[in-house]
Tab-separated table of C-alpha atoms in Angstrom:
chain	number	residue	atom	x	y	z
A	1	MET	CA	-88.894	8.367	73.702
A	2	GLU	CA	-89.050	12.137	74.393
A	3	LEU	CA	-92.728	12.141	75.150
A	4	LYS	CA	-92.365	9.163	77.571
A	5	THR	CA	-89.445	10.832	79.276
A	6	ASN	CA	-91.424	14.035	79.735
A	7	GLU	CA	-94.297	12.051	81.241
A	8	ASN	CA	-91.862	10.430	83.703
A	9	ILE	CA	-90.538	13.791	84.712
A	10	ARG	CA	-94.053	15.162	85.230
A	11	GLU	CA	-94.956	12.115	87.445
A	12	ALA	CA	-91.781	12.598	89.418
A	13	PHE	CA	-92.580	16.291	90.081
A	14	GLU	CA	-96.137	15.429	91.175
A	15	SER	CA	-95.138	12.531	93.426
A	16	HIS	CA	-91.939	14.193	94.747
A	17	ASP	CA	-90.150	10.920	93.817
A	18	PHE	CA	-86.506	11.954	93.682
A	19	ASP	CA	-85.315	8.494	92.497
A	20	MET	CA	-87.809	8.681	89.595
A	21	LEU	CA	-86.615	12.162	88.707
A	22	GLU	CA	-82.937	11.029	88.708
A	23	LYS	CA	-83.840	8.173	86.306
A	24	ALA	CA	-85.820	10.449	83.994
A	25	ILE	CA	-82.959	12.901	83.745
A	26	GLY	CA	-80.585	9.930	83.159
A	27	ASP	CA	-82.829	8.722	80.379
A	28	ILE	CA	-82.625	12.164	78.729
A	29	SER	CA	-78.817	12.289	78.956
A	30	THR	CA	-78.397	8.713	77.675
A	31	ALA	CA	-80.677	9.301	74.719
A	32	LYS	CA	-78.998	12.599	73.753
A	33	ALA	CA	-75.508	11.140	74.179
A	34	GLU	CA	-76.377	8.207	71.888
A	35	ALA	CA	-77.779	10.598	69.269
A	36	VAL	CA	-74.610	12.740	69.310
A	37	LEU	CA	-72.353	9.700	69.222
A	38	ALA	CA	-74.292	8.099	66.346
A	39	ASP	CA	-73.810	11.302	64.303
A	40	ALA	CA	-70.215	12.108	65.272
A	41	VAL	CA	-67.476	11.558	62.750
A	42	HIS	CA	-64.101	13.191	63.401
A	43	ALA	CA	-63.736	15.966	60.882
A	44	ALA	CA	-61.467	18.934	60.628
A	45	ASP	CA	-63.784	20.861	58.350
A	46	ASP	CA	-65.887	23.241	60.274
A	47	LYS	CA	-68.625	23.148	57.583
A	48	ILE	CA	-69.008	19.396	58.095
A	49	LEU	CA	-69.310	19.855	61.826
A	50	GLU	CA	-71.897	22.631	61.377
A	51	ALA	CA	-73.899	20.512	58.981
A	52	ARG	CA	-74.147	17.865	61.774
A	53	GLY	CA	-75.528	20.327	64.314
A	54	ALA	CA	-72.275	21.611	65.809
A	55	ARG	CA	-71.402	25.262	66.045
A	56	LYS	CA	-68.145	27.028	65.374
A	57	LEU	CA	-67.005	27.878	68.904
A	58	THR	CA	-65.753	31.095	70.249
A	59	SER	CA	-62.402	31.159	72.048
A	60	LYS	CA	-64.159	31.353	75.494
A	61	GLU	CA	-66.398	28.417	74.533
A	62	THR	CA	-63.367	26.392	73.386
A	63	LYS	CA	-61.589	27.104	76.665
A	64	PHE	CA	-64.682	26.126	78.583
A	65	TYR	CA	-65.215	22.804	76.912
A	66	ASN	CA	-61.536	21.908	76.848
A	67	ALA	CA	-61.483	22.459	80.655
A	68	ILE	CA	-64.416	20.044	81.009
A	69	ILE	CA	-62.644	17.486	78.798
A	70	ASP	CA	-59.462	17.752	80.918
A	71	ALA	CA	-61.505	17.228	84.093
A	72	LEU	CA	-63.278	14.214	82.583
A	73	LYS	CA	-59.905	12.686	81.740
A	74	ALA	CA	-58.760	12.914	85.388
A	75	LYS	CA	-58.301	9.352	86.757
A	76	GLY	CA	-59.906	8.601	90.085
A	77	GLN	CA	-62.481	10.525	92.072
A	78	SER	CA	-59.899	12.562	94.051
A	79	ALA	CA	-58.145	13.588	90.807
A	80	PHE	CA	-61.399	14.465	89.157
A	81	LYS	CA	-62.519	16.519	92.225
A	82	SER	CA	-59.166	18.383	92.140
A	83	ALA	CA	-59.527	19.084	88.417
A	84	ILE	CA	-63.113	20.338	88.569
A	85	THR	CA	-62.478	22.380	91.777
A	86	GLY	CA	-59.596	24.164	90.090
A	87	LEU	CA	-61.636	25.194	87.013
A	88	ASP	CA	-61.576	28.955	86.729
A	89	VAL	CA	-64.106	29.136	83.955
A	90	VAL	CA	-67.870	29.746	83.789
A	91	VAL	CA	-70.460	28.755	81.279
A	92	PRO	CA	-70.080	31.346	78.507
A	93	ASP	CA	-72.952	33.722	77.935
A	94	THR	CA	-73.035	32.663	74.286
A	95	VAL	CA	-73.827	29.093	75.275
A	96	ILE	CA	-76.739	30.206	77.439
A	97	ASP	CA	-77.935	32.689	74.765
A	98	THR	CA	-77.995	29.885	72.224
A	99	VAL	CA	-80.064	27.690	74.515
A	100	PHE	CA	-82.492	30.516	75.193
A	101	ASP	CA	-82.734	31.166	71.418
A	102	ASP	CA	-83.645	27.455	70.849
A	103	LEU	CA	-86.255	27.674	73.605
A	104	THR	CA	-88.056	30.644	72.270
A	105	GLU	CA	-87.797	29.767	68.571
A	106	ASN	CA	-88.313	25.978	68.591
A	107	HIS	CA	-90.297	25.111	71.704
A	108	GLU	CA	-94.025	25.107	71.159
A	109	LEU	CA	-95.201	26.486	74.517
A	110	ILE	CA	-92.308	28.769	75.264
A	111	SER	CA	-92.646	30.519	71.938
A	112	HIS	CA	-95.999	31.844	73.225
A	113	LEU	CA	-94.358	33.412	76.344
A	114	ASP	CA	-92.765	36.831	76.611
A	115	VAL	CA	-89.256	35.704	77.396
A	116	ILE	CA	-86.865	38.334	78.839
A	117	ARG	CA	-83.205	37.337	78.910
A	118	THR	CA	-80.624	39.100	81.011
A	119	ASN	CA	-77.051	38.447	82.127
A	120	ALA	CA	-77.631	39.550	85.693
A	121	LYS	CA	-80.304	39.399	88.335
A	122	ILE	CA	-82.302	42.608	87.626
A	123	LYS	CA	-85.831	43.855	88.153
A	124	VAL	CA	-88.051	43.799	85.092
A	125	HIS	CA	-91.112	46.098	84.786
A	126	PHE	CA	-94.002	45.800	82.440
A	127	ALA	CA	-96.857	48.224	82.082
A	128	SER	CA	-100.447	47.547	83.213
A	129	MET	CA	-102.879	50.343	82.528
A	130	GLY	CA	-105.379	50.758	85.310
A	131	SER	CA	-108.305	52.049	83.163
A	132	VAL	CA	-109.183	53.499	79.786
A	133	LYS	CA	-107.596	56.930	79.414
A	134	LYS	CA	-108.796	59.617	76.974
A	135	ALA	CA	-107.179	62.888	75.927
A	136	ALA	CA	-109.316	65.938	76.549
A	137	TRP	CA	-110.309	68.383	73.780
A	138	GLY	CA	-110.128	72.120	74.437
A	139	ALA	CA	-109.038	75.515	73.145
A	140	THR	CA	-105.463	75.732	71.953
A	141	ASP	CA	-104.506	77.929	74.964
A	142	ALA	CA	-106.472	75.877	77.475
A	143	LYS	CA	-104.710	74.338	80.525
A	144	ILE	CA	-103.807	70.667	80.053
A	145	THR	CA	-105.693	68.865	82.787
A	146	THR	CA	-105.811	65.226	81.725
A	147	GLU	CA	-103.122	62.991	83.132
A	148	ILE	CA	-102.532	59.578	81.612
A	149	SER	CA	-101.466	57.380	84.421
A	150	GLY	CA	-100.666	53.719	84.463
A	151	GLY	CA	-99.179	51.102	86.695
A	152	PHE	CA	-96.121	48.838	86.397
A	153	THR	CA	-95.795	45.296	87.611
A	154	GLU	CA	-92.329	44.432	88.878
A	155	LEU	CA	-90.686	41.032	88.227
A	156	GLU	CA	-87.375	40.284	89.985
A	157	ALA	CA	-85.520	38.191	87.334
A	158	GLY	CA	-83.166	36.497	89.852
A	159	MET	CA	-85.676	35.686	92.529
A	160	PHE	CA	-85.608	31.954	91.982
A	161	LYS	CA	-82.849	29.511	91.283
A	162	LEU	CA	-83.046	26.870	88.539
A	163	SER	CA	-80.394	24.249	89.043
A	164	CYS	CA	-79.338	22.392	85.941
A	165	PHE	CA	-77.415	19.119	86.154
A	166	MET	CA	-75.466	17.980	83.159
A	167	PRO	CA	-74.632	14.282	83.195
A	168	VAL	CA	-71.685	14.133	80.731
A	169	PRO	CA	-70.708	10.591	79.635
A	170	ASN	CA	-67.042	9.874	79.451
A	171	SER	CA	-67.616	8.810	75.840
A	172	MET	CA	-67.911	12.518	74.981
A	173	ILE	CA	-64.227	13.123	75.773
A	174	ASP	CA	-62.805	11.934	72.436
A	175	LEU	CA	-65.339	13.829	70.313
A	176	GLY	CA	-63.820	17.210	71.114
A	177	PRO	CA	-65.287	20.619	72.143
A	178	SER	CA	-67.670	21.022	69.244
A	179	TYR	CA	-69.664	17.889	69.931
A	180	LEU	CA	-69.438	18.386	73.651
A	181	ASP	CA	-70.994	21.810	73.085
A	182	ARG	CA	-73.800	20.238	71.090
A	183	PHE	CA	-74.471	17.701	73.840
A	184	VAL	CA	-74.437	20.257	76.684
A	185	ARG	CA	-76.723	22.676	74.811
A	186	THR	CA	-79.093	19.886	73.946
A	187	LEU	CA	-79.276	18.574	77.558
A	188	LEU	CA	-79.657	22.151	78.970
A	189	TYR	CA	-82.455	22.776	76.498
A	190	GLU	CA	-84.319	19.644	77.662
A	191	ALA	CA	-83.867	20.403	81.339
A	192	LEU	CA	-84.871	24.038	80.966
A	193	ALA	CA	-87.844	23.269	78.756
A	194	ASN	CA	-89.314	20.754	81.208
A	195	GLY	CA	-88.651	22.863	84.280
A	196	ILE	CA	-90.194	25.918	82.605
A	197	GLU	CA	-93.252	24.169	81.200
A	198	ASP	CA	-94.293	22.702	84.539
A	199	ILE	CA	-93.985	25.911	86.530
A	200	VAL	CA	-95.511	28.350	83.999
A	201	ILE	CA	-98.565	26.179	83.830
A	202	ASN	CA	-98.948	24.839	87.352
A	203	GLY	CA	-97.031	27.188	89.705
A	204	LEU	CA	-99.288	28.065	92.673
A	205	THR	CA	-96.911	29.232	95.444
A	206	SER	CA	-94.636	32.242	96.107
A	207	ALA	CA	-91.680	29.836	96.358
A	208	ALA	CA	-91.422	29.734	92.556
A	209	PRO	CA	-92.924	31.572	89.581
A	210	TYR	CA	-96.714	31.748	89.468
A	211	GLY	CA	-98.366	29.647	86.790
A	212	MET	CA	-101.182	30.270	84.301
A	213	ILE	CA	-103.729	28.367	86.348
A	214	ALA	CA	-103.102	30.232	89.592
A	215	ASN	CA	-106.029	32.356	90.824
A	216	LEU	CA	-104.010	35.319	91.909
A	217	SER	CA	-107.055	37.454	92.572
A	218	ALA	CA	-108.168	35.022	95.288
A	219	ASN	CA	-106.987	35.124	98.882
A	220	GLY	CA	-103.897	32.989	99.302
A	221	THR	CA	-102.916	31.030	102.415
A	222	THR	CA	-99.518	31.633	103.975
A	223	ALA	CA	-97.560	29.053	105.878
A	224	SER	CA	-93.828	29.232	106.837
A	225	GLY	CA	-93.476	32.380	104.747
A	226	VAL	CA	-94.831	30.754	101.547
A	227	THR	CA	-98.106	31.940	100.138
A	228	THR	CA	-100.192	29.397	98.202
A	229	TYR	CA	-102.925	30.437	95.781
A	230	PRO	CA	-105.841	28.144	94.682
A	231	ALA	CA	-106.036	27.014	91.110
A	232	LYS	CA	-108.674	28.664	88.963
A	233	THR	CA	-111.998	26.844	88.673
A	234	ALA	CA	-111.922	24.858	85.431
A	235	LYS	CA	-114.769	25.947	83.193
A	236	ALA	CA	-116.465	23.138	81.229
A	237	ILE	CA	-116.208	23.300	77.441
A	238	THR	CA	-118.374	20.794	75.620
A	239	ASP	CA	-118.840	22.215	72.145
A	240	TRP	CA	-116.139	23.532	69.867
A	241	THR	CA	-118.509	26.094	68.335
A	242	PRO	CA	-118.789	29.881	68.486
A	243	LYS	CA	-121.358	29.559	71.263
A	244	GLY	CA	-119.474	26.796	73.108
A	245	LEU	CA	-116.246	28.873	73.203
A	246	SER	CA	-117.846	32.218	73.710
A	247	ALA	CA	-117.767	32.373	77.586
A	248	ALA	CA	-114.067	31.537	77.822
A	249	ILE	CA	-113.084	33.965	74.993
A	250	LYS	CA	-115.246	36.730	76.405
A	251	ALA	CA	-113.442	36.380	79.731
A	252	LEU	CA	-110.106	36.841	78.049
A	253	GLN	CA	-111.314	39.981	76.224
A	254	LYS	CA	-111.606	41.815	79.590
A	255	THR	CA	-108.542	42.984	81.598
A	256	ARG	CA	-108.462	42.698	85.364
A	257	ASN	CA	-110.097	46.190	85.506
A	258	GLY	CA	-112.829	45.251	82.996
A	259	ASN	CA	-111.354	47.118	80.018
A	260	SER	CA	-111.818	45.566	76.562
A	261	ARG	CA	-108.932	44.178	74.521
A	262	ASP	CA	-108.790	42.480	71.157
A	263	VAL	CA	-107.592	38.824	71.235
A	264	THR	CA	-108.115	38.140	67.594
A	265	GLY	CA	-105.233	36.021	66.239
A	266	ARG	CA	-103.554	35.909	69.720
A	267	LEU	CA	-105.125	32.813	71.276
A	268	PHE	CA	-103.481	29.517	72.131
A	269	MET	CA	-104.619	26.478	74.098
A	270	ILE	CA	-102.363	24.101	75.984
A	271	VAL	CA	-103.554	20.488	76.310
A	272	ASN	CA	-102.114	17.176	77.389
A	273	PRO	CA	-100.719	15.171	74.413
A	274	ASP	CA	-103.053	12.266	75.122
A	275	ASP	CA	-106.046	14.573	75.290
A	276	TYR	CA	-105.085	16.213	71.957
A	277	VAL	CA	-105.342	12.833	70.240
A	278	GLY	CA	-108.397	11.536	72.181
A	279	ILE	CA	-110.467	14.712	72.790
A	280	VAL	CA	-109.283	17.849	70.984
A	281	LYS	CA	-108.449	16.477	67.533
A	282	PRO	CA	-111.837	14.781	67.121
A	283	ALA	CA	-113.539	18.040	68.217
A	284	VAL	CA	-111.748	20.258	65.607
A	285	CYS	CA	-111.317	17.833	62.733
A	286	VAL	CA	-114.028	17.074	60.115
A	287	GLN	CA	-114.106	15.194	56.858
A	288	ASN	CA	-115.053	17.370	53.857
A	289	SER	CA	-116.864	16.305	50.654
A	290	MET	CA	-113.511	15.281	49.083
A	291	GLY	CA	-112.946	12.789	51.894
A	292	GLU	CA	-110.109	14.832	53.333
A	293	TRP	CA	-109.792	15.415	57.105
A	294	VAL	CA	-109.317	19.111	57.837
A	295	ASP	CA	-109.121	21.166	61.005
A	296	LYS	CA	-111.912	23.666	61.473
A	297	SER	CA	-112.393	26.229	64.192
A	298	PRO	CA	-114.590	29.279	64.623
A	299	TYR	CA	-111.610	31.110	66.130
A	300	ALA	CA	-107.933	31.070	65.335
A	301	ILE	CA	-106.592	29.114	68.264
A	302	ALA	CA	-103.097	27.553	68.196
A	303	ILE	CA	-103.144	24.122	69.886
A	304	VAL	CA	-100.040	23.517	72.031
A	305	LYS	CA	-99.227	20.141	73.544
A	306	SER	CA	-97.674	19.737	76.998
A	307	PRO	CA	-97.503	16.666	79.311
A	308	PHE	CA	-97.622	19.027	82.288
A	309	VAL	CA	-101.276	19.861	81.750
A	310	ALA	CA	-103.525	17.654	83.820
A	311	SER	CA	-105.590	15.054	81.942
A	312	GLY	CA	-108.996	16.347	80.978
A	313	LYS	CA	-107.893	19.991	81.440
A	314	ALA	CA	-106.654	22.756	79.154
A	315	VAL	CA	-105.344	26.298	79.458
A	316	LEU	CA	-106.668	28.943	77.060
A	317	GLY	CA	-104.485	32.070	76.952
A	318	ILE	CA	-103.377	35.143	75.145
A	319	ASP	CA	-100.003	35.125	73.284
A	320	LYS	CA	-97.047	36.885	75.070
A	321	GLN	CA	-99.170	37.603	78.160
A	322	TYR	CA	-96.914	35.499	80.450
A	323	ALA	CA	-93.698	37.285	81.420
A	324	LEU	CA	-90.747	34.926	81.972
A	325	ALA	CA	-87.389	36.393	82.964
A	326	LEU	CA	-84.298	34.170	82.724
A	327	CYS	CA	-80.691	35.015	83.523
A	328	ALA	CA	-77.341	33.326	83.972
A	329	ASN	CA	-75.376	35.210	86.597
A	330	THR	CA	-71.767	34.885	85.759
A	331	VAL	CA	-70.721	35.170	89.396
A	332	ASP	CA	-72.776	32.020	90.278
A	333	GLY	CA	-72.262	30.256	86.953
A	334	ASN	CA	-69.137	28.341	87.970
A	335	LEU	CA	-69.305	24.647	87.390
A	336	GLU	CA	-69.797	22.458	90.425
A	337	TYR	CA	-69.615	18.718	90.993
A	338	SER	CA	-71.503	16.594	93.457
A	339	ASP	CA	-71.038	12.956	94.598
A	340	GLU	CA	-74.790	12.716	95.152
A	341	TYR	CA	-75.811	12.478	91.512
A	342	GLN	CA	-73.691	9.515	90.221
A	343	PHE	CA	-76.710	7.599	89.031
A	344	LEU	CA	-75.212	6.499	85.712
A	345	GLU	CA	-72.145	4.568	85.066
A	346	GLU	CA	-69.248	6.213	83.212
A	347	VAL	CA	-70.786	9.637	83.862
A	348	ARG	CA	-69.489	12.754	85.586
A	349	THR	CA	-72.205	15.159	86.699
A	350	PHE	CA	-71.733	18.908	86.498
A	351	LYS	CA	-74.061	21.542	87.857
A	352	ILE	CA	-74.673	25.145	86.890
A	353	LYS	CA	-77.235	27.585	88.319
A	354	LEU	CA	-79.620	29.711	86.306
A	355	TYR	CA	-82.059	32.168	87.751
A	356	GLY	CA	-85.531	33.189	86.717
A	357	ASN	CA	-88.984	34.398	87.560
A	358	GLY	CA	-92.340	34.553	85.829
A	359	ARG	CA	-96.069	35.363	86.189
A	360	PRO	CA	-99.071	36.178	84.093
A	361	LYS	CA	-99.126	39.838	83.201
A	362	ASP	CA	-102.844	39.936	83.983
A	363	ASP	CA	-104.859	37.458	86.038
A	364	THR	CA	-107.503	37.389	83.324
A	365	SER	CA	-105.032	36.455	80.483
A	366	PHE	CA	-105.519	32.755	80.994
A	367	GLU	CA	-108.592	30.552	81.411
A	368	TYR	CA	-108.525	27.124	82.990
A	369	LEU	CA	-110.824	24.703	81.147
A	370	ASN	CA	-112.387	21.300	81.646
A	371	ILE	CA	-112.450	19.568	78.242
A	372	ALA	CA	-113.154	16.065	79.425
A	373	GLY	CA	-116.737	16.348	77.943
A	374	LEU	CA	-115.735	18.076	74.651
A	375	LYS	CA	-117.887	16.490	71.924
A	376	GLU	CA	-116.644	15.145	68.637
A	377	ALA	CA	-117.240	17.403	65.586
A	378	GLN	CA	-120.301	16.582	63.516
A	379	LEU	CA	-121.354	17.713	60.063
A	380	LEU	CA	-124.371	19.994	60.323
A	381	VAL	CA	-126.882	19.994	57.487
A	382	THR	CA	-129.615	22.628	57.228
A	383	ASN	CA	-132.541	22.094	54.897
A	384	VAL	CA	-133.853	25.234	53.332
A	385	THR	CA	-137.466	24.333	52.440
A	386	ASN	CA	-138.353	27.387	50.372
A	387	ASN	CA	-136.058	26.496	47.469
A	388	ASN	CA	-135.139	22.882	48.285
A	389	THR	CA	-131.414	23.700	48.719
A	390	VAL	CA	-129.065	22.253	51.247
A	391	THR	CA	-126.213	24.031	53.018
A	392	ALA	CA	-123.594	22.249	55.128
A	393	GLY	CA	-121.321	23.427	57.846
A	394	THR	CA	-119.355	22.064	60.815
A	395	GLY	CA	-120.176	21.971	64.439
A	396	SER	CA	-120.441	19.772	67.489
């Protein structure tokens, strides 16, 4: 269900089909509500609630969710509007922090990003050394002449808005604040995860965070104040062998200024889930002499699945080399309600606004690959004629 919903969201983004996007978001909220309802049993014991995925709420969180429940109980659209308009509460920072923790700790792709969380729209700086610097040797009383200089890339955390809609079914009312918290956090997690995945991979314009496949060293085209960069040329990978992977990995070992860096143990590759099953797994998996199927690779590369990677393509990158800044500005965090998003029955739709920005720390930190022709792994057998022995290995 989750994979199919993610595919629907990806298709909606690509086709700009708002109706499809509404339905996909509705499918998420319906599925999550059913999961919470199926697990919910009224219990006064906090330990029982915690065992079922609920958290012990803070006083601010309790006030926040009780206010939502009161608004949901309002009869009639005008009464509901009055109740939600009068809410003088914001989404507590602790709720957003918990969602961010879940994203970085549990989400496969986002765990490989350098996620910077703030509570305000600030500017984030990260270092980028321009060239290799060496200290100079000399006499103990010699003048110090060597200056180590570097550059900083600036990332404005609140540059872009990420609107999150929370379709809250009326069936959540009687479950109380703890289960409503679980539902809201789960839904925010899904919405953020999908929104982040798509943009950090595919973002090509200055109207949103730049993605891993954007060729930022190329000349962009500007129209109506928005600059669009071309996608990187996808390099063909046909053999999952040291030689077959060498060109892509060698490119990652050089910074934008041509300096060397060690990427050992820091590599990950993002692929479409269908391609993982049909292309990547056959290329990295072999059957050993015991009849067991095992993954073999000449380099330690973590395989990450995302439906937002185009079919037949892959992104090979360095861990923590994509900077993603996310913040929830409390001034703009007030709940809002809109008549335009009533696409499910018995649902009240709330909206909050989060802010963020992101970009690769270095334009050479990610390689765009064409894996459509990646060959299935084969068992290589080498005959050593001088002593009639046979050695076996893996390859493509």
